[in-house]
């Protein structure tokens, strides 16, 4: 009798552990840990067509995203680690992360606002990148899951956090909709004038994370112009037409077609790592189509919508295969691409760019929608 009870107990433990496993194969327990005295967890969103997305409140990171191909087969199409320790110990590539307070670079970590000089943490010599040494990508967010589809993350970033003025209260909502969209909504308010540029740093490979490179992905960018950079990837301040250059994605073309062209801009970025100026209609504030990426092999098709004026197209030029991701797969050179909706890099030092200043009393709001289908 005792043996039978024990066997039953063991079977129950086995079933309940197994049930906890996600379709992606990730075990949420591998994320359950206290960091900086705060509880880190993995949250799972699901929709009725079988998509599954997991997000950790460590850095607001999208850890996995299961998306069907033409035949309905689900594959995890975002780069990341299958345990929290991966995010805590790896070379920082910002896999899946919420980026703030400022997406991309601020030259020499310096800017002036209302005649006051600010000095930011330098973490990408000589510049400040993605919010500094301990940006939003490595903060522990408060998390509340609302049903199967929605996760709400909040954070209070103290005055002068990484050198940025004002106490900033931020909310990010991740929603996995029944239309197979990953919708990300950002809002924030500040106690002092500040600058802000929030984005998400998910790396996509529509073949599946770790399954080769993205050079065959077909890309369309709804952008007639882009902002060229200097050798440290800071915009020069000019806005140039893409026409006739390797930066013209106004007609869909494979990412790899011109990536190795002899071109100073491509040399600076080791490939594409540039901000594109989105074509906007008169109601420029509204969410509109920014980009489309498709994979001819799997049929996966991803549209990107935003209300932001720009999008950073980065194609994993700094991945070196040292990063061993989910399922022990190495993430090699150009094995994924990021499409980060944003205001332009280094805007605080470019009054000619759309403003990134947020003042007390105003609400910052930004939206990014990645919509999946098959073709
Ligand atoms: C930037 C790259 C940077 C990468 C870090 C991208 O948003 O544009 O220059 O190396 O983030 O992972």
mmCIF file of C-alpha atoms and ligand atoms in Angstrom:
data_model
loop_
_atom_site.group_PDB
_atom_site.id
_atom_site.type_symbol
_atom_site.label_atom_id
_atom_site.label_comp_id
_atom_site.label_asym_id
_atom_site.label_seq_id
_atom_site.Cartn_x
_atom_site.Cartn_y
_atom_site.Cartn_z
ATOM 1 C CA UNK A 1 0.000 0.000 0.000
ATOM 2 C CA UNK A 2 2.828 2.343 1.033
ATOM 3 C CA UNK A 3 4.661 1.645 -2.240
ATOM 4 C CA UNK A 4 1.496 2.336 -4.210
ATOM 5 C CA UNK A 5 0.971 5.698 -2.434
ATOM 6 C CA UNK A 6 4.598 6.632 -3.065
ATOM 7 C CA UNK A 7 4.344 5.710 -6.749
ATOM 8 C CA UNK A 8 1.144 7.743 -7.070
ATOM 9 C CA UNK A 9 2.813 10.723 -5.378
ATOM 10 C CA UNK A 10 5.849 10.448 -7.683
ATOM 11 C CA UNK A 11 3.571 10.276 -10.734
ATOM 12 C CA UNK A 12 1.676 13.379 -9.579
ATOM 13 C CA UNK A 13 4.901 15.319 -9.015
ATOM 14 C CA UNK A 14 6.112 14.258 -12.472
ATOM 15 C CA UNK A 15 2.845 15.348 -14.144
ATOM 16 C CA UNK A 16 2.701 18.702 -12.353
ATOM 17 C CA UNK A 17 6.368 19.466 -13.173
ATOM 18 C CA UNK A 18 5.727 18.531 -16.751
ATOM 19 C CA UNK A 19 2.617 20.660 -16.990
ATOM 20 C CA UNK A 20 4.713 23.591 -15.916
ATOM 21 C CA UNK A 21 6.942 23.140 -18.958
ATOM 22 C CA UNK A 22 6.034 25.455 -21.746
ATOM 23 C CA UNK A 23 5.503 24.577 -25.402
ATOM 24 C CA UNK A 24 8.863 26.309 -25.898
ATOM 25 C CA UNK A 25 10.421 23.708 -23.582
ATOM 26 C CA UNK A 26 11.466 26.365 -21.072
ATOM 27 C CA UNK A 27 11.001 25.560 -17.420
ATOM 28 C CA UNK A 28 9.676 28.642 -15.544
ATOM 29 C CA UNK A 29 11.408 27.370 -12.404
ATOM 30 C CA UNK A 30 14.738 28.230 -14.026
ATOM 31 C CA UNK A 31 13.703 31.896 -13.684
ATOM 32 C CA UNK A 32 12.332 31.765 -10.141
ATOM 33 C CA UNK A 33 15.010 33.521 -8.111
ATOM 34 C CA UNK A 34 15.546 36.566 -5.915
ATOM 35 C CA UNK A 35 17.788 39.186 -7.508
ATOM 36 C CA UNK A 36 18.639 42.428 -5.679
ATOM 37 C CA UNK A 37 16.143 41.281 -3.020
ATOM 38 C CA UNK A 38 13.312 41.133 -5.556
ATOM 39 C CA UNK A 39 11.494 38.109 -6.934
ATOM 40 C CA UNK A 40 12.179 37.283 -10.571
ATOM 41 C CA UNK A 41 9.726 35.033 -12.411
ATOM 42 C CA UNK A 42 8.742 33.891 -15.865
ATOM 43 C CA UNK A 43 5.235 34.752 -17.059
ATOM 44 C CA UNK A 44 3.490 33.016 -19.931
ATOM 45 C CA UNK A 45 0.967 34.536 -22.326
ATOM 46 C CA UNK A 46 -1.064 32.406 -24.717
ATOM 47 C CA UNK A 47 -3.695 32.966 -27.383
ATOM 48 C CA UNK A 48 -6.317 30.669 -28.875
ATOM 49 C CA UNK A 49 -4.370 29.931 -32.033
ATOM 50 C CA UNK A 50 -1.549 28.376 -29.993
ATOM 51 C CA UNK A 51 0.971 31.184 -29.885
ATOM 52 C CA UNK A 52 2.898 31.288 -26.633
ATOM 53 C CA UNK A 53 5.135 34.031 -25.328
ATOM 54 C CA UNK A 54 7.147 34.037 -22.152
ATOM 55 C CA UNK A 55 8.415 37.176 -20.470
ATOM 56 C CA UNK A 56 10.532 37.630 -17.374
ATOM 57 C CA UNK A 57 10.290 40.666 -15.124
ATOM 58 C CA UNK A 58 14.107 40.694 -15.114
ATOM 59 C CA UNK A 59 14.634 43.475 -17.653
ATOM 60 C CA UNK A 60 11.114 43.022 -19.057
ATOM 61 C CA UNK A 61 12.619 40.497 -21.445
ATOM 62 C CA UNK A 62 10.714 38.472 -24.008
ATOM 63 C CA UNK A 63 12.340 35.084 -23.450
ATOM 64 C CA UNK A 64 10.486 32.948 -25.996
ATOM 65 C CA UNK A 65 7.887 33.406 -28.704
ATOM 66 C CA UNK A 66 6.274 30.402 -30.362
ATOM 67 C CA UNK A 67 4.985 31.304 -33.828
ATOM 68 C CA UNK A 68 3.434 28.937 -36.412
ATOM 69 C CA UNK A 69 4.873 28.405 -39.880
ATOM 70 C CA UNK A 70 2.921 27.718 -43.069
ATOM 71 C CA UNK A 71 2.071 24.195 -41.928
ATOM 72 C CA UNK A 72 1.136 25.286 -38.416
ATOM 73 C CA UNK A 73 4.384 24.094 -36.837
ATOM 74 C CA UNK A 74 5.356 26.262 -33.886
ATOM 75 C CA UNK A 75 8.923 27.436 -33.500
ATOM 76 C CA UNK A 76 10.586 29.735 -30.991
ATOM 77 C CA UNK A 77 11.683 32.672 -33.158
ATOM 78 C CA UNK A 78 13.426 34.936 -30.620
ATOM 79 C CA UNK A 79 16.943 34.736 -29.216
ATOM 80 C CA UNK A 80 17.444 34.316 -25.485
ATOM 81 C CA UNK A 81 18.418 31.968 -22.684
ATOM 82 C CA UNK A 82 16.475 29.126 -21.131
ATOM 83 C CA UNK A 83 17.428 30.120 -17.595
ATOM 84 C CA UNK A 84 17.794 33.378 -15.723
ATOM 85 C CA UNK A 85 21.514 32.749 -15.128
ATOM 86 C CA UNK A 86 22.075 33.171 -18.884
ATOM 87 C CA UNK A 87 20.817 36.746 -18.709
ATOM 88 C CA UNK A 88 22.780 37.483 -15.543
ATOM 89 C CA UNK A 89 26.146 36.195 -16.741
ATOM 90 C CA UNK A 90 26.280 36.580 -20.524
ATOM 91 C CA UNK A 91 27.937 39.256 -22.636
ATOM 92 C CA UNK A 92 25.138 41.831 -22.756
ATOM 93 C CA UNK A 93 23.353 41.663 -26.077
ATOM 94 C CA UNK A 94 20.019 42.911 -24.647
ATOM 95 C CA UNK A 95 18.179 39.766 -25.809
ATOM 96 C CA UNK A 96 14.431 40.508 -25.718
ATOM 97 C CA UNK A 97 14.938 43.401 -23.315
ATOM 98 C CA UNK A 98 12.944 46.465 -22.436
ATOM 99 C CA UNK A 99 15.272 49.356 -23.199
ATOM 100 C CA UNK A 100 15.330 52.622 -21.280
ATOM 101 C CA UNK A 101 15.660 55.301 -20.348
ATOM 102 C CA UNK A 102 17.115 55.930 -23.765
ATOM 103 C CA UNK A 103 17.168 53.446 -26.628
ATOM 104 C CA UNK A 104 20.434 53.555 -28.589
ATOM 105 C CA UNK A 105 23.333 55.961 -28.119
ATOM 106 C CA UNK A 106 23.850 59.392 -26.621
ATOM 107 C CA UNK A 107 27.154 60.864 -27.785
ATOM 108 C CA UNK A 108 29.845 60.828 -25.082
ATOM 109 C CA UNK A 109 27.020 60.357 -22.561
ATOM 110 C CA UNK A 110 26.457 64.125 -22.500
ATOM 111 C CA UNK A 111 23.441 66.312 -23.122
ATOM 112 C CA UNK A 112 22.034 69.676 -22.127
ATOM 113 C CA UNK A 113 18.427 70.293 -21.151
ATOM 114 C CA UNK A 114 17.001 73.667 -20.072
ATOM 115 C CA UNK A 115 20.589 74.940 -19.812
ATOM 116 C CA UNK A 116 21.618 72.226 -17.371
ATOM 117 C CA UNK A 117 24.390 69.775 -18.281
ATOM 118 C CA UNK A 118 23.864 66.053 -17.700
ATOM 119 C CA UNK A 119 26.492 63.334 -17.701
ATOM 120 C CA UNK A 120 25.339 59.758 -18.250
ATOM 121 C CA UNK A 121 26.998 56.442 -17.493
ATOM 122 C CA UNK A 122 29.310 55.421 -20.376
ATOM 123 C CA UNK A 123 28.931 51.753 -21.292
ATOM 124 C CA UNK A 124 29.789 51.730 -25.004
ATOM 125 C CA UNK A 125 32.955 53.783 -25.195
ATOM 126 C CA UNK A 126 32.837 56.690 -25.810
ATOM 127 C CA UNK A 127 29.008 56.720 -25.672
ATOM 128 C CA UNK A 128 26.094 55.806 -23.446
ATOM 129 C CA UNK A 129 24.057 52.933 -24.924
ATOM 130 C CA UNK A 130 20.548 51.686 -24.094
ATOM 131 C CA UNK A 131 20.183 53.517 -20.774
ATOM 132 C CA UNK A 132 23.658 52.954 -19.334
ATOM 133 C CA UNK A 133 25.322 50.375 -17.122
ATOM 134 C CA UNK A 134 22.163 49.319 -15.316
ATOM 135 C CA UNK A 135 19.430 50.310 -17.705
ATOM 136 C CA UNK A 136 15.853 49.041 -17.739
ATOM 137 C CA UNK A 137 17.109 45.799 -19.335
ATOM 138 C CA UNK A 138 18.575 44.716 -16.015
ATOM 139 C CA UNK A 139 16.039 46.123 -13.552
ATOM 140 C CA UNK A 140 13.536 43.942 -11.738
ATOM 141 C CA UNK A 141 10.094 45.159 -12.766
ATOM 142 C CA UNK A 142 6.892 44.750 -10.770
ATOM 143 C CA UNK A 143 4.674 42.394 -12.743
ATOM 144 C CA UNK A 144 0.955 41.695 -12.806
ATOM 145 C CA UNK A 145 -0.494 39.190 -15.256
ATOM 146 C CA UNK A 146 -4.041 39.951 -16.439
ATOM 147 C CA UNK A 147 -5.502 36.694 -17.741
ATOM 148 C CA UNK A 148 -3.841 34.668 -20.483
ATOM 149 C CA UNK A 149 -3.087 37.571 -22.812
ATOM 150 C CA UNK A 150 -1.576 40.423 -20.890
ATOM 151 C CA UNK A 151 1.356 41.263 -18.643
ATOM 152 C CA UNK A 152 1.726 44.657 -16.992
ATOM 153 C CA UNK A 153 5.196 45.748 -15.866
ATOM 154 C CA UNK A 154 5.899 48.819 -13.784
ATOM 155 C CA UNK A 155 9.049 50.462 -12.531
ATOM 156 C CA UNK A 156 10.022 53.643 -10.718
ATOM 157 C CA UNK A 157 13.401 54.846 -11.905
ATOM 158 C CA UNK A 158 14.820 57.265 -9.302
ATOM 159 C CA UNK A 159 15.926 60.817 -10.020
ATOM 160 C CA UNK A 160 19.437 60.758 -11.607
ATOM 161 C CA UNK A 161 19.276 57.012 -12.312
ATOM 162 C CA UNK A 162 22.302 56.397 -14.602
ATOM 163 C CA UNK A 163 22.547 60.203 -14.793
ATOM 164 C CA UNK A 164 19.021 60.913 -16.119
ATOM 165 C CA UNK A 165 17.036 63.644 -14.333
ATOM 166 C CA UNK A 166 13.584 63.198 -12.803
ATOM 167 C CA UNK A 167 11.919 60.309 -11.050
ATOM 168 C CA UNK A 168 10.388 58.371 -13.921
ATOM 169 C CA UNK A 169 7.353 56.117 -13.398
ATOM 170 C CA UNK A 170 7.117 53.686 -16.283
ATOM 171 C CA UNK A 171 4.541 51.130 -17.359
ATOM 172 C CA UNK A 172 4.947 48.573 -20.128
ATOM 173 C CA UNK A 173 2.090 46.352 -21.253
ATOM 174 C CA UNK A 174 2.809 43.204 -23.254
ATOM 175 C CA UNK A 175 -0.259 41.805 -24.949
ATOM 176 C CA UNK A 176 -0.501 38.666 -27.063
ATOM 177 C CA UNK A 177 -3.671 39.269 -29.050
ATOM 178 C CA UNK A 178 -6.064 36.867 -30.763
ATOM 179 C CA UNK A 179 -4.897 38.392 -34.083
ATOM 180 C CA UNK A 180 -1.433 36.914 -33.463
ATOM 181 C CA UNK A 181 0.053 40.250 -32.503
ATOM 182 C CA UNK A 182 2.652 40.956 -29.852
ATOM 183 C CA UNK A 183 1.603 44.461 -28.844
ATOM 184 C CA UNK A 184 3.841 46.519 -26.574
ATOM 185 C CA UNK A 185 2.550 49.745 -25.023
ATOM 186 C CA UNK A 186 4.769 52.098 -23.075
ATOM 187 C CA UNK A 187 3.756 55.007 -20.869
ATOM 188 C CA UNK A 188 5.708 57.161 -18.447
ATOM 189 C CA UNK A 189 5.664 60.329 -16.407
ATOM 190 C CA UNK A 190 8.419 62.330 -14.772
ATOM 191 C CA UNK A 191 8.911 64.650 -11.811
ATOM 192 C CA UNK A 192 11.511 66.834 -13.628
ATOM 193 C CA UNK A 193 12.186 67.632 -17.294
ATOM 194 C CA UNK A 194 14.010 64.668 -18.809
ATOM 195 C CA UNK A 195 14.666 62.778 -22.051
ATOM 196 C CA UNK A 196 13.123 59.413 -22.842
ATOM 197 C CA UNK A 197 13.168 56.861 -25.676
ATOM 198 C CA UNK A 198 11.801 53.416 -24.799
ATOM 199 C CA UNK A 199 11.969 50.377 -27.049
ATOM 200 C CA UNK A 200 12.239 46.602 -27.102
ATOM 201 C CA UNK A 201 15.344 44.711 -28.174
ATOM 202 C CA UNK A 202 13.952 41.372 -29.337
ATOM 203 C CA UNK A 203 16.133 39.533 -31.863
ATOM 204 C CA UNK A 204 14.069 37.675 -34.465
ATOM 205 C CA UNK A 205 15.008 34.773 -36.680
ATOM 206 C CA UNK A 206 11.920 33.574 -38.540
ATOM 207 C CA UNK A 207 13.570 30.187 -39.211
ATOM 208 C CA UNK A 208 13.711 29.722 -35.443
ATOM 209 C CA UNK A 209 16.263 31.018 -32.943
ATOM 210 C CA UNK A 210 19.681 29.499 -33.589
ATOM 211 C CA UNK A 211 18.693 28.096 -37.013
ATOM 212 C CA UNK A 212 21.187 29.826 -39.293
ATOM 213 C CA UNK A 213 21.386 33.468 -40.321
ATOM 214 C CA UNK A 214 18.786 36.016 -41.416
ATOM 215 C CA UNK A 215 20.427 37.059 -44.684
ATOM 216 C CA UNK A 216 17.638 35.384 -46.681
ATOM 217 C CA UNK A 217 14.873 37.205 -44.763
ATOM 218 C CA UNK A 218 13.019 39.577 -47.062
ATOM 219 C CA UNK A 219 12.743 43.057 -45.579
ATOM 220 C CA UNK A 220 10.519 46.001 -46.399
ATOM 221 C CA UNK A 221 11.030 49.293 -44.557
ATOM 222 C CA UNK A 222 8.503 52.075 -44.940
ATOM 223 C CA UNK A 223 11.316 54.631 -44.921
ATOM 224 C CA UNK A 224 12.583 56.863 -47.726
ATOM 225 C CA UNK A 225 15.287 58.282 -45.458
ATOM 226 C CA UNK A 226 17.745 57.253 -42.768
ATOM 227 C CA UNK A 227 20.161 58.903 -40.353
ATOM 228 C CA UNK A 228 23.803 58.162 -41.296
ATOM 229 C CA UNK A 229 26.274 57.709 -38.437
ATOM 230 C CA UNK A 230 29.927 58.360 -37.585
ATOM 231 C CA UNK A 231 32.386 55.613 -36.704
ATOM 232 C CA UNK A 232 31.023 55.365 -33.131
ATOM 233 C CA UNK A 233 27.477 54.959 -34.509
ATOM 234 C CA UNK A 234 26.289 58.436 -33.519
ATOM 235 C CA UNK A 235 24.094 60.172 -36.132
ATOM 236 C CA UNK A 236 25.974 62.845 -38.032
ATOM 237 C CA UNK A 237 22.814 64.964 -37.991
ATOM 238 C CA UNK A 238 22.076 64.716 -41.690
ATOM 239 C CA UNK A 239 19.031 62.883 -42.962
ATOM 240 C CA UNK A 240 19.686 61.109 -46.236
ATOM 241 C CA UNK A 241 17.571 59.544 -48.949
ATOM 242 C CA UNK A 242 17.921 55.760 -49.187
ATOM 243 C CA UNK A 243 17.281 55.693 -52.936
ATOM 244 C CA UNK A 244 20.144 54.194 -54.914
ATOM 245 C CA UNK A 245 21.915 52.950 -51.755
ATOM 246 C CA UNK A 246 22.053 49.596 -49.886
ATOM 247 C CA UNK A 247 19.686 51.238 -47.382
ATOM 248 C CA UNK A 248 16.766 51.217 -49.790
ATOM 249 C CA UNK A 249 14.258 48.652 -48.488
ATOM 250 C CA UNK A 250 11.234 50.487 -49.891
ATOM 251 C CA UNK A 251 10.937 47.544 -52.279
ATOM 252 C CA UNK A 252 11.204 44.233 -50.366
ATOM 253 C CA UNK A 253 14.651 42.688 -50.751
ATOM 254 C CA UNK A 254 16.703 40.028 -48.937
ATOM 255 C CA UNK A 255 18.726 41.441 -46.035
ATOM 256 C CA UNK A 256 21.905 39.870 -47.422
ATOM 257 C CA UNK A 257 21.644 41.186 -50.988
ATOM 258 C CA UNK A 258 23.773 44.317 -50.439
ATOM 259 C CA UNK A 259 25.014 43.883 -46.869
ATOM 260 C CA UNK A 260 28.615 43.311 -47.986
ATOM 261 C CA UNK A 261 28.667 46.196 -50.486
ATOM 262 C CA UNK A 262 31.592 48.572 -50.247
ATOM 263 C CA UNK A 263 29.911 51.371 -48.328
ATOM 264 C CA UNK A 264 31.262 53.502 -45.475
ATOM 265 C CA UNK A 265 27.982 53.342 -43.509
ATOM 266 C CA UNK A 266 27.885 49.543 -43.713
ATOM 267 C CA UNK A 267 31.539 49.450 -42.656
ATOM 268 C CA UNK A 268 30.794 51.572 -39.556
ATOM 269 C CA UNK A 269 27.928 49.283 -38.500
ATOM 270 C CA UNK A 270 29.610 46.019 -39.642
ATOM 271 C CA UNK A 271 26.407 45.749 -41.638
ATOM 272 C CA UNK A 272 23.022 47.326 -40.976
ATOM 273 C CA UNK A 273 22.810 49.083 -37.622
ATOM 274 C CA UNK A 274 20.960 52.251 -38.537
ATOM 275 C CA UNK A 275 17.950 54.350 -37.703
ATOM 276 C CA UNK A 276 15.417 54.663 -40.515
ATOM 277 C CA UNK A 277 13.115 57.681 -40.714
ATOM 278 C CA UNK A 278 9.615 56.303 -41.099
ATOM 279 C CA UNK A 279 7.319 57.699 -43.768
ATOM 280 C CA UNK A 280 4.389 59.190 -41.914
ATOM 281 C CA UNK A 281 1.185 60.667 -43.160
ATOM 282 C CA UNK A 282 -0.235 63.917 -41.779
ATOM 283 C CA UNK A 283 -1.494 62.226 -38.636
ATOM 284 C CA UNK A 284 2.089 61.230 -37.840
ATOM 285 C CA UNK A 285 1.244 60.364 -34.263
ATOM 286 C CA UNK A 286 -0.846 57.346 -35.205
ATOM 287 C CA UNK A 287 0.350 53.757 -35.304
ATOM 288 C CA UNK A 288 1.243 52.861 -38.898
ATOM 289 C CA UNK A 289 3.183 50.213 -40.816
ATOM 290 C CA UNK A 290 6.935 50.552 -40.313
ATOM 291 C CA UNK A 291 8.400 47.259 -41.556
ATOM 292 C CA UNK A 292 7.656 43.789 -42.904
ATOM 293 C CA UNK A 293 9.977 40.784 -42.631
ATOM 294 C CA UNK A 294 9.254 37.450 -44.237
ATOM 295 C CA UNK A 295 10.943 34.087 -44.451
ATOM 296 C CA UNK A 296 10.379 32.369 -47.806
ATOM 297 C CA UNK A 297 11.180 28.953 -46.311
ATOM 298 C CA UNK A 298 8.849 28.795 -43.302
ATOM 299 C CA UNK A 299 6.334 31.301 -44.700
ATOM 300 C CA UNK A 300 6.432 33.294 -41.442
ATOM 301 C CA UNK A 301 5.519 36.915 -42.073
ATOM 302 C CA UNK A 302 5.986 39.690 -39.525
ATOM 303 C CA UNK A 303 4.635 43.226 -39.800
ATOM 304 C CA UNK A 304 5.807 45.976 -37.463
ATOM 305 C CA UNK A 305 3.563 48.924 -36.593
ATOM 306 C CA UNK A 306 4.407 51.941 -34.455
ATOM 307 C CA UNK A 307 3.582 55.555 -33.654
ATOM 308 C CA UNK A 308 7.315 56.321 -33.388
ATOM 309 C CA UNK A 309 9.145 58.399 -36.034
ATOM 310 C CA UNK A 310 12.009 55.900 -36.423
ATOM 311 C CA UNK A 311 13.082 52.275 -36.407
ATOM 312 C CA UNK A 312 16.542 50.852 -35.707
ATOM 313 C CA UNK A 313 17.326 48.016 -38.077
ATOM 314 C CA UNK A 314 20.162 46.030 -36.496
ATOM 315 C CA UNK A 315 21.117 42.648 -37.875
ATOM 316 C CA UNK A 316 23.153 41.000 -35.143
ATOM 317 C CA UNK A 317 26.538 42.215 -36.391
ATOM 318 C CA UNK A 318 27.950 42.041 -32.874
ATOM 319 C CA UNK A 319 26.888 38.430 -32.242
ATOM 320 C CA UNK A 320 29.964 36.252 -32.280
ATOM 321 C CA UNK A 321 28.801 32.732 -31.531
ATOM 322 C CA UNK A 322 30.035 33.116 -27.951
ATOM 323 C CA UNK A 323 26.448 33.491 -26.805
ATOM 324 C CA UNK A 324 25.047 30.002 -26.211
ATOM 325 C CA UNK A 325 21.284 30.343 -26.186
ATOM 326 C CA UNK A 326 18.202 28.219 -25.649
ATOM 327 C CA UNK A 327 18.665 24.545 -26.435
ATOM 328 C CA UNK A 328 22.456 25.060 -26.320
ATOM 329 C CA UNK A 329 22.454 26.719 -29.725
ATOM 330 C CA UNK A 330 25.213 29.271 -30.404
ATOM 331 C CA UNK A 331 24.070 32.643 -31.722
ATOM 332 C CA UNK A 332 26.396 33.422 -34.603
ATOM 333 C CA UNK A 333 27.155 36.554 -36.624
ATOM 334 C CA UNK A 334 23.929 37.915 -38.173
ATOM 335 C CA UNK A 335 21.799 35.075 -36.816
ATOM 336 C CA UNK A 336 18.948 37.450 -35.962
ATOM 337 C CA UNK A 337 17.628 40.932 -36.606
ATOM 338 C CA UNK A 338 16.123 43.614 -34.389
ATOM 339 C CA UNK A 339 13.547 46.168 -35.473
ATOM 340 C CA UNK A 340 13.462 48.634 -32.608
ATOM 341 C CA UNK A 341 10.768 51.296 -32.899
ATOM 342 C CA UNK A 342 12.101 54.534 -31.489
ATOM 343 C CA UNK A 343 12.925 58.229 -31.644
ATOM 344 C CA UNK A 344 16.262 58.854 -33.328
ATOM 345 C CA UNK A 345 19.548 58.011 -31.558
ATOM 346 C CA UNK A 346 21.295 60.928 -29.842
ATOM 347 C CA UNK A 347 18.239 63.190 -30.264
ATOM 348 C CA UNK A 348 19.030 65.164 -27.076
ATOM 349 C CA UNK A 349 22.030 66.553 -28.999
ATOM 350 C CA UNK A 350 20.100 67.153 -32.234
ATOM 351 C CA UNK A 351 17.435 69.839 -31.885
ATOM 352 C CA UNK A 352 16.580 69.209 -35.562
ATOM 353 C CA UNK A 353 15.325 65.669 -34.711
ATOM 354 C CA UNK A 354 11.834 65.027 -33.250
ATOM 355 C CA UNK A 355 11.980 65.909 -29.559
ATOM 356 C CA UNK A 356 12.520 63.307 -26.824
ATOM 357 C CA UNK A 357 11.939 65.739 -23.959
ATOM 358 C CA UNK A 358 9.326 64.750 -21.379
ATOM 359 C CA UNK A 359 8.135 67.363 -18.910
ATOM 360 C CA UNK A 360 6.254 66.988 -15.622
ATOM 361 C CA UNK A 361 2.521 66.838 -16.248
ATOM 362 C CA UNK A 362 2.895 65.243 -19.704
ATOM 363 C CA UNK A 363 2.463 61.539 -20.425
ATOM 364 C CA UNK A 364 4.963 59.705 -22.623
ATOM 365 C CA UNK A 365 3.301 57.086 -24.753
ATOM 366 C CA UNK A 366 4.665 54.724 -27.379
ATOM 367 C CA UNK A 367 3.392 51.612 -29.133
ATOM 368 C CA UNK A 368 5.032 48.793 -31.067
ATOM 369 C CA UNK A 369 3.098 45.920 -32.598
ATOM 370 C CA UNK A 370 4.714 42.825 -34.133
ATOM 371 C CA UNK A 371 1.999 41.069 -36.114
ATOM 372 C CA UNK A 372 2.460 37.477 -37.324
ATOM 373 C CA UNK A 373 0.874 35.606 -40.200
ATOM 374 C CA UNK A 374 2.019 33.251 -42.980
ATOM 375 C CA UNK A 375 2.387 33.721 -46.702
HETATM 376 C C1 LIG B 1 22.394 48.883 -31.508
HETATM 377 C C2 LIG B 1 23.718 48.197 -31.760
HETATM 378 C C3 LIG B 1 24.147 47.537 -30.498
HETATM 379 C C4 LIG B 1 23.086 46.541 -30.089
HETATM 380 C C5 LIG B 1 23.452 45.904 -28.778
HETATM 381 C C6 LIG B 1 21.400 47.842 -31.094
HETATM 382 O O1 LIG B 1 20.196 48.468 -30.800
HETATM 383 O O2 LIG B 1 21.942 49.580 -32.629
HETATM 384 O O3 LIG B 1 24.671 49.119 -32.186
HETATM 385 O O4 LIG B 1 25.378 46.910 -30.640
HETATM 386 O O5 LIG B 1 21.873 47.204 -29.937
HETATM 387 O O6 LIG B 1 22.954 44.664 -28.685
#
